[in-house]
C-alpha positions as CSV (number, residue, x, y, z in Angstrom):
1,M,-35.6,-3.8,-10.6
2,T,-33.9,-0.9,-12.3
3,S,-31.4,-1.0,-15.1
4,K,-29.0,1.3,-17.0
5,N,-30.0,-0.3,-20.3
6,S,-33.5,1.1,-20.4
7,P,-35.5,2.2,-23.5
8,L,-37.2,4.8,-21.3
9,P,-35.9,8.0,-19.7
10,Y,-36.1,9.1,-16.1
11,R,-39.5,10.5,-15.1
12,D,-39.7,13.1,-12.3
13,G,-36.3,11.9,-11.2
14,V,-37.4,8.2,-11.0
15,P,-35.7,5.6,-13.2
16,P,-37.9,3.0,-15.0
17,S,-38.1,-0.4,-13.4
18,Y,-38.5,-3.7,-15.2
19,L,-39.9,-7.2,-14.7
20,I,-38.9,-10.3,-16.7
21,L,-41.8,-12.6,-17.3
22,P,-40.9,-16.1,-16.0
23,C,-40.3,-19.1,-18.2
24,D,-39.6,-21.8,-15.6
25,E,-41.8,-24.9,-14.9
26,E,-43.8,-23.1,-12.3
27,H,-45.0,-20.6,-14.9
28,P,-45.5,-22.5,-18.2
29,K,-46.1,-20.5,-21.3
30,G,-49.7,-21.6,-21.7
31,R,-50.8,-21.1,-18.1
32,W,-51.7,-17.4,-18.5
33,P,-54.2,-16.3,-21.2
34,N,-52.8,-12.8,-21.2
35,L,-50.4,-10.5,-19.5
36,L,-53.0,-9.0,-17.2
37,S,-53.9,-12.4,-15.7
38,F,-50.2,-12.9,-14.8
39,L,-49.8,-9.5,-13.3
40,Q,-52.9,-10.0,-11.1
41,H,-51.3,-13.2,-9.9
42,R,-47.8,-11.7,-9.5
43,F,-49.0,-8.7,-7.5
44,P,-51.9,-9.8,-5.4
45,H,-51.5,-6.8,-3.1
46,I,-52.4,-4.4,-5.9
47,D,-56.0,-3.8,-6.8
48,P,-56.7,-5.8,-10.1
49,E,-58.6,-2.8,-11.5
50,L,-55.5,-0.6,-10.9
51,L,-53.4,-3.0,-13.0
52,R,-56.0,-3.0,-15.7
53,Q,-56.0,0.8,-15.7
54,R,-52.2,1.1,-15.9
55,L,-52.2,-1.2,-19.0
56,A,-55.1,0.8,-20.5
57,K,-53.1,4.0,-20.1
58,G,-50.0,2.5,-21.7
59,D,-47.9,2.6,-18.5
60,L,-46.3,-0.8,-19.1
61,M,-44.0,-1.0,-22.1
62,N,-41.9,-3.6,-23.9
63,N,-38.2,-3.6,-24.5
64,N,-38.7,-1.2,-27.5
65,G,-40.5,1.3,-25.3
66,E,-43.8,0.5,-26.9
67,P,-47.0,0.5,-24.7
68,L,-48.5,-2.9,-23.9
69,S,-52.3,-3.0,-24.3
70,E,-54.9,-4.4,-21.9
71,D,-55.1,-7.6,-23.9
72,A,-51.4,-8.1,-24.5
73,A,-50.2,-11.7,-24.6
74,F,-48.1,-13.3,-21.9
75,I,-44.7,-14.0,-23.5
76,A,-42.3,-16.0,-21.3
77,G,-38.9,-14.2,-20.9
78,M,-40.2,-10.9,-22.1
79,K,-38.9,-7.8,-20.3
80,I,-41.6,-5.3,-19.2
81,W,-40.8,-1.7,-18.3
82,Y,-42.8,0.5,-16.0
83,Y,-42.5,3.5,-13.7
84,R,-42.9,2.6,-10.0
85,E,-45.7,4.5,-8.3
86,V,-46.6,5.0,-4.6
87,P,-50.3,6.0,-4.4
88,D,-51.0,8.7,-1.8
89,E,-47.4,9.1,-0.9
90,R,-47.2,11.2,2.2
91,P,-45.3,14.5,1.8
92,V,-42.3,15.0,4.2
93,P,-42.8,18.6,5.5
94,F,-39.1,19.3,6.0
95,Q,-36.5,20.6,3.5
96,E,-33.1,19.2,2.7
97,D,-30.3,21.8,2.5
98,I,-27.4,21.8,0.1
99,I,-24.3,22.9,2.0
100,Y,-21.7,22.3,-0.8
101,E,-21.7,21.5,-4.5
102,D,-19.1,21.3,-7.2
103,D,-18.7,19.5,-10.5
104,L,-18.2,16.1,-8.7
105,I,-20.3,16.0,-5.5
106,V,-23.2,17.4,-3.6
107,I,-23.2,17.5,0.2
108,A,-26.8,17.5,1.5
109,D,-28.0,18.2,5.0
110,K,-30.9,15.7,5.3
111,P,-33.8,16.4,7.7
112,H,-35.3,13.7,9.9
113,W,-38.0,11.6,8.3
114,L,-36.6,11.8,4.8
115,S,-35.4,8.5,3.3
116,T,-32.1,8.7,1.5
117,I,-33.3,6.5,-1.5
118,P,-36.6,5.2,-2.7
119,S,-37.8,2.2,-0.6
120,G,-41.2,0.8,0.3
121,R,-43.8,3.5,0.6
122,H,-41.3,6.3,0.0
123,L,-40.5,7.2,-3.6
124,K,-40.5,10.8,-4.6
125,E,-40.4,12.0,-1.0
126,T,-36.8,10.9,-0.7
127,L,-33.5,12.8,-0.6
128,L,-32.3,11.3,-3.9
129,I,-35.4,12.0,-6.0
130,R,-35.9,15.4,-4.6
131,L,-32.3,16.4,-5.4
132,R,-32.4,14.8,-8.9
133,N,-35.4,17.0,-9.7
134,R,-34.2,20.1,-7.9
135,L,-30.7,20.0,-9.5
136,Q,-31.8,18.4,-12.8
137,L,-29.2,15.7,-12.3
138,P,-30.7,12.3,-13.3
139,D,-27.4,10.5,-12.7
140,L,-27.0,11.7,-9.1
141,V,-26.5,8.9,-6.6
142,P,-25.6,8.7,-2.9
143,A,-22.2,7.4,-2.0
144,H,-23.6,6.1,1.4
145,R,-26.9,6.2,3.2
146,L,-28.5,7.4,6.4
147,D,-31.6,5.8,8.1
148,R,-34.8,7.7,7.4
149,E,-35.0,8.7,11.1
150,T,-31.5,10.1,11.2
151,A,-30.7,13.7,10.1
152,G,-27.5,15.1,8.8
153,L,-24.8,14.9,6.1
154,V,-25.1,12.7,2.9
155,L,-22.5,12.8,0.1
156,L,-24.0,12.3,-3.4
157,C,-21.9,11.8,-6.5
158,K,-22.8,13.6,-9.8
159,Q,-20.7,11.8,-12.4
160,P,-21.2,8.0,-13.0
161,Q,-17.5,7.5,-13.9
162,H,-16.5,8.6,-10.4
163,R,-19.3,6.9,-8.5
164,G,-17.2,3.8,-7.5
165,A,-14.4,5.9,-6.1
166,Y,-16.6,7.7,-3.7
167,Q,-18.5,4.6,-2.7
168,T,-15.3,2.7,-2.1
169,M,-14.0,5.5,0.1
170,F,-16.9,4.8,2.5
171,Q,-16.7,1.0,2.2
172,Q,-13.0,1.0,3.1
173,R,-13.5,3.4,6.1
174,Q,-11.5,6.2,4.6
175,V,-14.1,8.8,5.8
176,K,-14.0,10.2,9.3
177,K,-17.6,10.6,10.5
178,T,-18.9,12.0,13.7
179,Y,-22.4,11.8,15.0
180,R,-24.2,13.5,17.8
181,A,-27.2,12.3,19.8
182,V,-29.3,13.2,22.8
183,A,-29.8,10.5,25.3
184,G,-30.2,9.8,29.0
185,I,-27.4,9.6,31.6
186,N,-26.1,6.4,33.1
187,P,-24.2,7.4,36.3
188,E,-22.3,4.1,36.2
189,L,-20.9,4.7,32.7
190,K,-17.3,6.0,32.5
191,L,-16.8,8.3,29.5
192,P,-15.1,8.8,27.1
193,R,-15.0,5.1,26.1
194,I,-14.8,2.8,23.1
195,H,-17.7,0.3,22.9
196,R,-17.0,-2.9,20.9
197,S,-19.5,-5.7,20.4
198,L,-20.6,-8.5,18.2
199,M,-23.7,-7.3,16.3
200,V,-26.1,-9.8,14.8
201,K,-29.6,-9.7,13.4
202,G,-32.2,-9.0,16.0
203,D,-35.5,-10.8,16.8
204,Y,-37.8,-8.2,15.3
205,F,-38.0,-7.0,11.8
206,F,-34.7,-5.2,10.8
207,T,-33.4,-4.6,14.4
208,M,-30.0,-5.7,15.6
209,K,-28.7,-7.1,18.9
210,E,-25.5,-7.8,20.7
211,E,-24.2,-11.3,21.4
212,K,-21.0,-12.7,23.0
213,G,-18.2,-13.3,20.6
214,E,-15.5,-11.5,18.5
215,P,-16.6,-7.9,18.1
216,N,-17.5,-6.7,14.6
217,S,-18.4,-3.2,15.6
218,E,-16.7,-0.3,17.3
219,T,-17.7,3.2,18.4
220,A,-15.9,5.9,20.4
221,I,-18.3,7.8,22.6
222,T,-17.8,11.2,24.4
223,L,-20.2,13.2,26.6
224,L,-20.2,16.8,25.4
225,T,-22.7,18.5,27.6
226,R,-25.4,17.8,30.2
227,Q,-28.9,19.2,30.6
228,G,-30.7,17.9,33.6
229,D,-31.1,14.1,33.3
230,R,-30.2,14.2,29.6
231,A,-27.0,14.7,27.7
232,L,-25.5,15.5,24.3
233,Y,-23.1,12.8,23.1
234,E,-20.6,12.6,20.3
235,M,-19.9,9.3,18.6
236,K,-17.2,8.3,16.1
237,P,-17.9,5.0,14.5
238,H,-15.0,2.9,13.3
239,T,-17.3,0.4,11.6
240,G,-20.6,1.0,9.9
241,R,-23.1,-1.7,11.0
242,Q,-26.8,-1.2,10.6
243,H,-28.2,0.7,13.6
244,Q,-24.7,0.5,15.2
245,L,-25.0,3.8,17.1
246,R,-28.5,3.2,18.2
247,L,-27.7,-0.2,19.5
248,H,-24.4,0.7,21.1
249,L,-25.8,3.6,23.1
250,S,-28.8,1.5,24.1
251,A,-26.5,-1.3,25.3
252,M,-24.7,1.3,27.6
253,G,-28.0,2.2,29.2
254,I,-28.3,5.6,27.3
255,G,-30.8,4.8,24.5
256,I,-31.2,7.7,22.1
257,E,-34.2,9.9,22.7
258,N,-37.3,9.1,20.7
259,D,-36.0,5.8,19.4
260,P,-38.9,3.4,18.8
261,W,-36.6,0.4,18.3
262,Y,-34.0,0.5,21.0
263,P,-33.8,-0.5,23.8
264,N,-37.3,-1.9,23.5
265,V,-39.2,-2.4,20.3
266,Q,-42.4,-0.3,20.2
267,P,-44.3,-1.7,17.2
268,E,-47.4,0.4,17.9
269,A,-45.4,3.7,17.9
270,D,-46.3,6.3,15.4
271,H,-43.2,6.3,13.2
272,D,-44.4,9.4,11.4
273,D,-44.9,11.6,14.4
274,Y,-43.1,14.6,13.3
275,N,-43.1,16.0,16.9
276,T,-40.7,13.3,18.1
277,P,-37.7,13.0,15.8
278,L,-35.0,10.6,16.6
279,Q,-32.3,12.6,18.3
280,L,-29.4,11.4,16.1
281,L,-27.5,13.6,13.7
282,A,-24.7,12.8,11.2
283,Y,-22.7,15.8,12.2
284,T,-19.4,15.9,10.2
285,L,-17.7,14.2,7.2
286,E,-13.9,14.4,6.7
287,F,-12.0,12.7,3.9
288,T,-9.4,13.1,1.2
289,D,-11.3,13.4,-2.1
290,P,-10.5,10.3,-4.2
291,V,-10.7,12.2,-7.5
292,T,-9.1,15.6,-6.8
293,G,-6.9,14.7,-3.8
294,E,-8.3,17.6,-1.8
295,D,-8.8,17.4,1.9
296,R,-12.6,17.9,2.6
297,F,-14.4,18.7,5.8
298,F,-18.2,19.4,6.1
299,K,-20.4,20.1,9.2
300,S,-24.2,19.9,9.5
301,N,-26.1,23.0,10.3
302,R,-28.9,21.1,12.1
303,Q,-29.5,21.1,15.8
304,L,-30.8,18.5,18.2
305,T,-32.9,19.3,21.3
306,I,-29.7,20.0,23.3
307,P,-27.6,22.7,21.4
308,H,-24.1,21.9,20.2
309,P,-21.5,23.4,22.6
310,A,-19.5,26.4,21.4
311,T,-16.2,25.5,19.9
């Protein structure tokens, strides 16, 4: 976990994390001869020698910011601070672009393959950490997120006191968003159309699926241009469910090109094959700024495998 009330500063754009040593019946005070033995139990997926080395280097600290030694005692309820690390993190060989910046916000044009925020095996190679370091803005946070596989526009807030206003704007659907995608053609599909469905958790990992029932998701879909047996589509989501656009297009028989999850899960697919990016782009953002009252409109400069039609 991370916290604002930290005795440690950000390091390379990454905030410190903390762990509170347990004091419940399952972890009685006398069970662990020292801190290292508990950590080896708590993190069985980490090489025990690596944990020992991190303690020896002083990488774990107490609530006063003082390094904990290799033979430090286990003290139930104590808060331990550390910087999360991802050994051998794979670089993402694509650059984010900043298309707008003022005193309040940054509008970034995110490439495919770059996670919005740190998660799992992605830490420094994420949009947020890259921009914190690039702009020297440790308090920068995204107001919303895009999937790692999706390219396009992300709004990030500079000032903590205005963070809630921008995040609420997205949560309350006060932002008009358009996406574009390359997918196949279903000759039986009548477009434009509005697709509504009840979306629930899927049967595999973090996927979603549709079931019968009161719809909780809605997307307007338009065909923009055709290229052989493929087409460029524009989508305007009214709701923001996880994988909504990917699922909705798949359900209409026009699954997005290079999608390893829809319509069929491909667990053996190479999810880091940079030659086959998901053909989904967060294309525009339009909103009234909740702080200044200004009308804002931003458009991505990125292209998919079918070019955007001239406007």
